[in-house]
Short mmCIF file of C-alpha atoms in Angstrom, two decimals:
data_model
loop_
_atom_site.label_atom_id
_atom_site.label_comp_id
_atom_site.label_asym_id
_atom_site.label_seq_id
_atom_site.Cartn_x
_atom_site.Cartn_y
_atom_site.Cartn_z
CA MET A 1 -5.60 8.23 -17.14
CA THR A 2 -2.86 9.48 -19.46
CA GLN A 3 -2.12 6.89 -22.12
CA PRO A 4 1.46 5.60 -22.47
CA THR A 5 3.68 7.04 -25.15
CA PRO A 6 4.37 4.73 -28.13
CA TYR A 7 7.58 2.70 -28.00
CA LEU A 8 9.28 4.75 -30.72
CA PRO A 9 9.23 8.50 -31.43
CA ALA A 10 8.17 10.19 -34.62
CA ALA A 11 10.42 9.31 -37.56
CA PRO A 12 13.60 11.42 -37.68
CA PRO A 13 14.23 13.26 -40.96
CA ALA A 14 16.85 10.71 -42.07
CA LEU A 15 14.40 7.80 -41.76
CA SER A 16 11.47 7.29 -44.12
CA ALA A 17 8.03 6.37 -42.87
CA GLU A 18 8.46 2.88 -44.33
CA ASP A 19 11.78 2.39 -42.56
CA GLN A 20 10.32 3.70 -39.30
CA GLU A 21 7.49 1.18 -39.58
CA ALA A 22 9.99 -1.59 -40.35
CA LEU A 23 12.09 -0.59 -37.31
CA THR A 24 9.06 -0.71 -35.03
CA ASP A 25 8.10 -4.10 -36.43
CA LEU A 26 11.67 -5.32 -35.88
CA TYR A 27 11.53 -4.37 -32.21
CA VAL A 28 8.19 -6.12 -31.75
CA ARG A 29 9.28 -9.32 -33.53
CA GLY A 30 12.68 -9.35 -31.83
CA THR A 31 11.34 -8.96 -28.30
CA PRO A 32 9.73 -11.87 -26.40
CA PRO A 33 5.97 -11.41 -25.90
CA ASN A 34 6.30 -11.53 -22.11
CA THR A 35 8.88 -8.73 -22.24
CA LEU A 36 6.62 -6.61 -24.45
CA ARG A 37 3.77 -7.07 -21.97
CA ALA A 38 6.11 -6.07 -19.13
CA TYR A 39 7.13 -2.94 -21.04
CA GLU A 40 3.47 -2.02 -21.53
CA ARG A 41 2.57 -2.54 -17.86
CA ASP A 42 5.60 -0.63 -16.63
CA LEU A 43 5.09 2.22 -19.09
CA LEU A 44 1.48 2.54 -17.97
CA TYR A 45 2.62 2.70 -14.33
CA ILE A 46 5.41 5.20 -14.98
CA THR A 47 3.16 7.43 -17.07
CA ALA A 48 0.47 7.45 -14.36
CA TRP A 49 3.07 8.09 -11.64
CA LYS A 50 4.51 11.17 -13.36
CA ALA A 51 1.04 12.54 -14.10
CA ALA A 52 0.11 12.15 -10.41
CA ARG A 53 3.45 13.42 -9.08
CA PHE A 54 4.14 16.31 -11.46
CA GLY A 55 0.90 16.78 -13.40
CA VAL A 56 2.61 16.39 -16.78
CA ALA A 57 3.34 13.66 -19.33
CA LEU A 58 6.63 11.80 -19.74
CA ASP A 59 9.52 13.52 -21.50
CA TRP A 60 11.95 11.78 -23.86
CA PRO A 61 14.63 11.89 -22.65
CA GLU A 62 13.38 12.21 -19.09
CA ALA A 63 14.95 14.69 -16.68
CA GLU A 64 17.38 13.43 -14.03
CA ALA A 65 15.30 15.09 -11.30
CA VAL A 66 12.26 13.07 -12.32
CA ALA A 67 14.24 9.82 -12.35
CA LEU A 68 15.63 10.63 -8.91
CA ALA A 69 12.14 11.42 -7.58
CA PHE A 70 10.90 8.08 -8.93
CA ILE A 71 13.58 6.25 -6.98
CA LEU A 72 12.97 8.23 -3.79
CA ASP A 73 9.20 7.72 -3.98
CA HIS A 74 9.70 3.95 -4.23
CA ALA A 75 12.44 3.58 -1.62
CA ARG A 76 10.40 4.08 1.56
CA ASP A 77 7.19 3.10 3.27
CA LEU A 78 4.51 5.75 2.82
CA GLU A 79 1.98 4.40 5.32
CA ASP A 80 3.07 6.86 8.01
CA ALA A 81 3.76 9.74 5.63
CA PRO A 82 1.55 12.84 5.95
CA GLN A 83 -1.42 13.03 3.59
CA GLU A 84 0.10 16.10 1.91
CA ASP A 85 3.40 14.29 1.21
CA LEU A 86 3.90 14.41 -2.58
CA ALA A 87 5.05 10.79 -2.77
CA ARG A 88 2.06 9.72 -0.64
CA GLU A 89 -0.36 11.65 -2.88
CA ALA A 90 1.07 10.02 -6.00
CA ALA A 91 0.91 6.56 -4.42
CA ASP A 92 -2.71 7.11 -3.37
CA ALA A 93 -3.55 8.08 -6.95
CA LEU A 94 -1.89 4.92 -8.29
CA ILE A 95 -3.78 2.79 -5.77
CA ALA A 96 -7.05 4.40 -6.85
CA GLN A 97 -6.23 3.50 -10.47
CA GLY A 98 -5.43 -0.09 -9.52
CA LEU A 99 -1.77 0.28 -10.48
CA ARG A 100 -0.40 -0.07 -6.95
CA LYS A 101 -1.62 -2.28 -4.12
CA THR A 102 -0.39 -0.63 -0.91
CA LEU A 103 1.61 2.25 0.50
CA ALA A 104 4.33 -0.13 1.65
CA CYS A 105 7.79 0.16 0.12
CA PRO A 106 7.80 -1.86 -3.13
CA ALA A 107 10.21 -4.76 -3.45
CA PRO A 108 13.61 -3.76 -4.89
CA SER A 109 12.98 -6.19 -7.75
CA SER A 110 9.83 -4.26 -8.72
CA LEU A 111 11.72 -0.97 -8.75
CA ASP A 112 14.56 -2.55 -10.75
CA ARG A 113 12.15 -3.98 -13.33
CA ARG A 114 10.36 -0.67 -13.89
CA ILE A 115 13.64 1.19 -14.21
CA ALA A 116 14.92 -1.47 -16.62
CA SER A 117 11.80 -0.97 -18.78
CA TRP A 118 12.26 2.80 -18.68
CA LEU A 119 15.91 2.35 -19.70
CA ALA A 120 14.94 0.01 -22.53
CA LEU A 121 12.39 2.49 -23.87
CA HIS A 122 15.06 5.22 -23.91
CA ARG A 123 17.36 2.92 -25.87
CA MET A 124 14.58 2.15 -28.34
CA LYS A 125 14.24 5.87 -28.92
CA ASN A 126 18.03 6.21 -29.28
CA LEU A 127 18.12 8.56 -26.29
CA ALA A 128 20.39 8.86 -23.27
CA SER A 129 18.76 7.65 -20.06
CA PRO A 130 18.68 9.76 -16.87
CA PHE A 131 19.29 6.57 -14.88
CA ASP A 132 22.86 6.55 -16.17
CA ALA A 133 23.66 9.79 -14.33
CA PRO A 134 26.11 9.18 -11.41
CA GLN A 135 23.84 10.58 -8.68
CA VAL A 136 20.80 8.67 -9.96
CA LYS A 137 22.79 5.43 -10.23
CA GLN A 138 24.08 5.84 -6.69
CA ALA A 139 20.59 6.57 -5.33
CA ARG A 140 19.29 3.46 -7.05
CA SER A 141 22.05 1.37 -5.49
CA LYS A 142 21.36 2.80 -2.01
CA ALA A 143 17.61 2.22 -2.43
CA ARG A 144 18.21 -1.40 -3.36
CA ARG A 145 20.37 -1.93 -0.27
CA ALA A 146 18.05 -0.03 2.07
CA ALA A 147 15.00 -2.04 1.04
CA ALA A 148 16.78 -5.40 0.80
CA ARG A 149 14.64 -8.32 1.92
CA PRO A 150 14.79 -12.09 1.56
CA PRO A 151 13.41 -13.05 -1.86
CA ALA A 152 9.94 -14.55 -1.64
CA PRO A 153 9.65 -17.96 -3.32
CA LYS A 154 7.57 -17.99 -6.50
CA SER A 155 5.88 -21.13 -5.21
CA GLN A 156 5.27 -21.68 -1.51
CA HIS A 157 6.34 -25.31 -1.85
CA PRO A 158 8.24 -27.14 -4.58
CA ILE A 159 6.21 -29.83 -6.34
CA THR A 160 8.54 -32.72 -5.65
CA ARG A 161 7.84 -36.24 -6.92
CA ASP A 162 5.61 -37.22 -4.01
CA VAL A 163 3.54 -34.03 -4.34
CA LEU A 164 3.25 -34.54 -8.10
CA VAL A 165 1.96 -38.08 -7.50
CA GLN A 166 -0.77 -36.64 -5.27
CA LEU A 167 -1.80 -34.16 -7.96
CA LEU A 168 -1.80 -36.85 -10.66
CA ALA A 169 -4.02 -39.07 -8.51
CA THR A 170 -6.80 -36.49 -8.92
CA CYS A 171 -6.69 -36.93 -12.72
CA ARG A 172 -9.08 -39.76 -13.60
CA GLY A 173 -10.76 -40.46 -16.96
CA SER A 174 -12.21 -37.33 -18.55
CA ARG A 175 -10.51 -35.41 -21.35
CA ARG A 176 -9.84 -32.62 -18.90
CA ASP A 177 -8.15 -35.11 -16.58
CA CYS A 178 -6.08 -36.48 -19.47
CA ARG A 179 -4.99 -32.97 -20.41
CA ASP A 180 -4.05 -32.01 -16.86
CA ARG A 181 -2.15 -35.25 -16.32
CA ALA A 182 -0.13 -34.73 -19.51
CA LEU A 183 0.41 -31.04 -18.78
CA LEU A 184 1.65 -31.61 -15.23
CA MET A 185 3.92 -34.49 -16.21
CA LEU A 186 5.40 -32.67 -19.20
CA GLY A 187 5.84 -29.48 -17.16
CA TRP A 188 7.71 -31.39 -14.45
CA ALA A 189 9.59 -34.17 -16.24
CA SER A 190 10.93 -32.06 -19.13
CA GLY A 191 12.93 -29.95 -16.69
CA GLY A 192 10.36 -27.76 -14.98
CA ARG A 193 8.82 -25.70 -17.73
CA ARG A 194 7.51 -22.18 -17.30
CA ARG A 195 3.81 -21.43 -17.97
CA SER A 196 4.51 -19.57 -21.21
CA GLU A 197 6.66 -22.44 -22.45
CA ILE A 198 3.90 -24.98 -21.80
CA THR A 199 1.14 -22.94 -23.41
CA GLY A 200 3.36 -22.04 -26.37
CA LEU A 201 3.85 -25.67 -27.40
CA ARG A 202 2.26 -26.88 -30.64
CA ARG A 203 1.64 -30.38 -31.93
CA GLU A 204 4.36 -29.79 -34.50
CA ASP A 205 6.84 -29.37 -31.63
CA VAL A 206 6.32 -32.96 -30.49
CA SER A 207 8.19 -35.77 -32.27
CA LEU A 208 6.99 -39.36 -31.80
CA LYS A 209 9.45 -40.94 -34.24
CA GLU A 210 11.32 -42.78 -31.47
CA LEU A 211 8.28 -43.64 -29.36
CA ASP A 212 7.87 -47.25 -30.47
CA ALA A 213 11.57 -48.10 -30.60
CA LYS A 214 12.80 -46.31 -27.48
CA GLY A 215 9.68 -45.06 -25.66
CA VAL A 216 10.97 -41.51 -26.05
CA VAL A 217 9.16 -38.31 -27.05
CA TRP A 218 11.19 -35.31 -28.18
CA ILE A 219 10.00 -31.77 -27.40
CA SER A 220 11.13 -28.72 -29.36
CA LEU A 221 10.66 -25.36 -27.62
CA LEU A 222 10.67 -22.32 -29.87
CA GLU A 223 12.37 -20.18 -27.24
CA THR A 224 12.60 -19.75 -23.48
CA LYS A 225 13.46 -17.00 -21.04
CA THR A 226 17.12 -18.00 -21.28
CA THR A 227 17.37 -19.06 -24.94
CA VAL A 228 16.53 -17.45 -28.27
CA LYS A 229 14.60 -18.70 -31.26
CA GLY A 230 16.32 -21.54 -33.04
CA GLU A 231 18.88 -22.13 -30.28
CA THR A 232 16.78 -24.00 -27.72
CA PRO A 233 18.00 -27.61 -27.40
CA LEU A 234 15.60 -30.52 -27.80
CA LEU A 235 14.06 -31.85 -24.58
CA VAL A 236 13.11 -35.43 -23.90
CA LEU A 237 10.16 -37.16 -22.23
CA LYS A 238 10.34 -40.77 -21.15
CA GLY A 239 8.19 -43.40 -19.46
CA ARG A 240 4.92 -42.32 -17.85
CA ALA A 241 5.32 -38.70 -18.92
CA ALA A 242 5.72 -39.69 -22.58
CA GLN A 243 2.74 -42.06 -22.36
CA ALA A 244 0.55 -39.39 -20.75
CA LEU A 245 1.35 -36.88 -23.48
CA VAL A 246 0.67 -39.37 -26.29
CA HIS A 247 -2.61 -40.38 -24.62
CA TRP A 248 -3.72 -36.73 -24.47
CA ILE A 249 -2.86 -36.18 -28.14
CA GLU A 250 -4.89 -39.25 -29.12
CA VAL A 251 -7.86 -38.53 -26.86
CA ALA A 252 -8.03 -34.89 -27.95
CA GLY A 253 -7.51 -35.76 -31.62
CA ILE A 254 -4.80 -33.13 -32.00
CA THR A 255 -3.06 -33.27 -35.38
CA ASP A 256 -1.73 -29.71 -35.51
CA GLY A 257 -1.94 -26.38 -33.72
CA ALA A 258 -1.90 -25.78 -29.96
CA LEU A 259 -0.85 -28.78 -27.89
CA PHE A 260 -2.71 -27.86 -24.69
CA ARG A 261 -6.22 -26.48 -25.12
CA PRO A 262 -9.26 -25.59 -23.03
CA VAL A 263 -11.83 -28.32 -22.40
CA SER A 264 -15.48 -27.30 -22.18
CA LYS A 265 -17.85 -28.30 -19.38
CA ALA A 266 -19.24 -30.88 -21.82
CA ASP A 267 -15.70 -32.36 -21.97
CA ARG A 268 -15.16 -31.15 -25.53
CA VAL A 269 -11.67 -30.07 -26.57
CA LEU A 270 -11.63 -26.54 -28.01
CA SER A 271 -9.35 -25.33 -30.78
CA ARG A 272 -7.62 -22.39 -29.10
CA ARG A 273 -4.57 -22.70 -26.85
CA LEU A 274 -4.57 -22.41 -23.08
CA SER A 275 -3.49 -19.10 -21.58
CA PRO A 276 -0.64 -18.95 -19.04
CA ASP A 277 -3.19 -18.01 -16.37
CA ALA A 278 -5.05 -21.26 -17.10
CA ILE A 279 -1.94 -23.18 -15.97
CA TYR A 280 -2.17 -21.37 -12.64
CA GLN A 281 -5.83 -22.33 -12.31
CA ILE A 282 -5.10 -25.97 -13.19
CA VAL A 283 -2.41 -26.27 -10.52
CA LYS A 284 -4.62 -24.51 -7.98
CA HIS A 285 -7.52 -26.85 -8.81
CA ARG A 286 -5.41 -30.01 -8.54
CA VAL A 287 -3.86 -28.85 -5.26
CA ALA A 288 -7.35 -28.41 -3.82
CA LEU A 289 -8.54 -31.81 -5.12
CA ALA A 290 -5.47 -33.46 -3.58
CA GLY A 291 -6.49 -32.09 -0.18
CA LEU A 292 -3.43 -29.87 0.15
CA PRO A 293 -3.69 -26.44 1.84
CA GLU A 294 -4.86 -23.52 -0.26
CA GLY A 295 -1.90 -21.80 -1.90
CA PHE A 296 0.34 -24.80 -1.22
CA ALA A 297 2.02 -24.52 -4.62
CA SER A 298 1.90 -22.54 -7.85
CA PRO A 299 3.00 -23.45 -11.40
CA HIS A 300 6.57 -22.44 -10.56
CA GLY A 301 6.50 -25.34 -8.12
CA LEU A 302 6.90 -27.64 -11.14
CA ARG A 303 10.22 -25.97 -11.91
CA SER A 304 11.50 -25.71 -8.34
CA GLY A 305 10.20 -29.22 -7.61
CA PHE A 306 12.10 -30.74 -10.53
CA LEU A 307 15.41 -29.25 -9.37
CA THR A 308 14.72 -30.04 -5.72
CA GLN A 309 13.98 -33.65 -6.61
CA ALA A 310 17.12 -33.82 -8.73
CA ALA A 311 19.10 -32.69 -5.68
CA LEU A 312 17.35 -35.22 -3.43
CA ASP A 313 18.12 -38.02 -5.90
CA GLY A 314 21.77 -36.99 -6.17
CA ALA A 315 21.61 -35.99 -9.84
CA PRO A 316 24.53 -33.75 -10.87
CA ILE A 317 23.42 -30.15 -11.14
CA GLN A 318 24.79 -29.92 -14.68
CA ALA A 319 22.52 -32.80 -15.74
CA ALA A 320 19.48 -31.11 -14.18
CA MET A 321 20.33 -27.81 -15.85
CA ARG A 322 20.53 -29.58 -19.21
CA LEU A 323 16.75 -30.03 -18.94
CA SER A 324 15.77 -26.99 -16.88
CA LEU A 325 17.79 -24.74 -19.24
CA HIS A 326 18.98 -22.54 -16.40
CA ARG A 327 21.62 -20.18 -17.74
CA SER A 328 23.18 -19.48 -14.34
CA ILE A 329 24.53 -22.30 -12.22
CA ALA A 330 24.21 -20.00 -9.20
CA GLN A 331 20.45 -19.73 -9.81
CA ALA A 332 20.02 -23.50 -10.10
CA GLN A 333 22.28 -24.04 -7.09
CA LYS A 334 19.74 -22.29 -4.86
CA TYR A 335 17.36 -25.24 -5.24
CA TYR A 336 20.14 -27.67 -4.41
CA ASP A 337 21.09 -25.58 -1.37
CA ASP A 338 17.49 -25.69 -0.12
CA VAL A 339 17.64 -29.46 0.24
CA ASP A 340 17.99 -30.51 3.87
CA ILE A 341 21.62 -31.43 4.54
CA ALA A 342 20.41 -34.65 6.14
CA GLU A 343 18.84 -35.64 2.81
CA ASN A 344 22.00 -34.90 0.81
CA PRO A 345 23.27 -38.18 -0.73
CA ALA A 346 26.83 -37.04 -0.03
CA ALA A 347 26.12 -37.44 3.71
CA ASP A 348 25.89 -41.23 3.18
CA LEU A 349 29.19 -41.72 1.39
CA LEU A 350 30.71 -43.68 4.29
CA GLY A 351 27.60 -45.83 4.65
#
């Protein structure tokens, strides 16, 4: 497999090697880790696609014809295409390399994300992108409309309060149970945290200074998908969620470093932090222990469940967004709209 091209090109004459290295470092430090990983995955896919489709490596800047071919290849189902179809041959090669799952038309969001990464890499190289050409832009718009489909939920079911209670009931007395109870309650009650936000927390991000006086724990997130470093507002934990987190800190003996950590089979707390995938496994495990159907909910269910419960309880959407840190009210409104109209508190205004 052809290896992806580095993010930045060779240093131009006007830029010294030291400045080029500093520029590369600036891009890495100024880009969220999840975005960097997405760039790497998408660059690997795009590089493999062009090698399979045209037999050559990527060009910088890329030709408009190649960008157009990329859109056309990903704007139709290839299951019924002839074996000698060029798009079908390239897709088969990607499937053989484990970079593509099926010959079905990819979701428009997948195509948009890969194009966005390709665009970003052109900008990093200070190059014009072929996706800005009028014909290519129009083809991309038509492809998005032609393949439009209802967005699939990130979690099959929201983890509302009653579902969360079922999951928490499976957490008994071991250190692993204490960790999972604290993790689930923090992830839900602090506004529906994403996996990367939970695993990125450190003991230093938790303030217990108002615990005795007010029963409140303050959480400081370094950054989120919708906020940047240093601008993320403090989040609050109260009641059972605050108690569960403090209990985990005490049981695990955590004084600094990662807040949530792996627990060995011997129930010993390890020093490294949990990975985002471990959050998925924890939710999956607790769903199974609670007797719920396989695949009932994923970690995103904590986020969707928090907003769904806020809607069910009649909490103003602005108050819920203050904790969820949604940037778009339209995005948060989707969870409110999903609440059954019969359960809407406004339906009982007359009594």
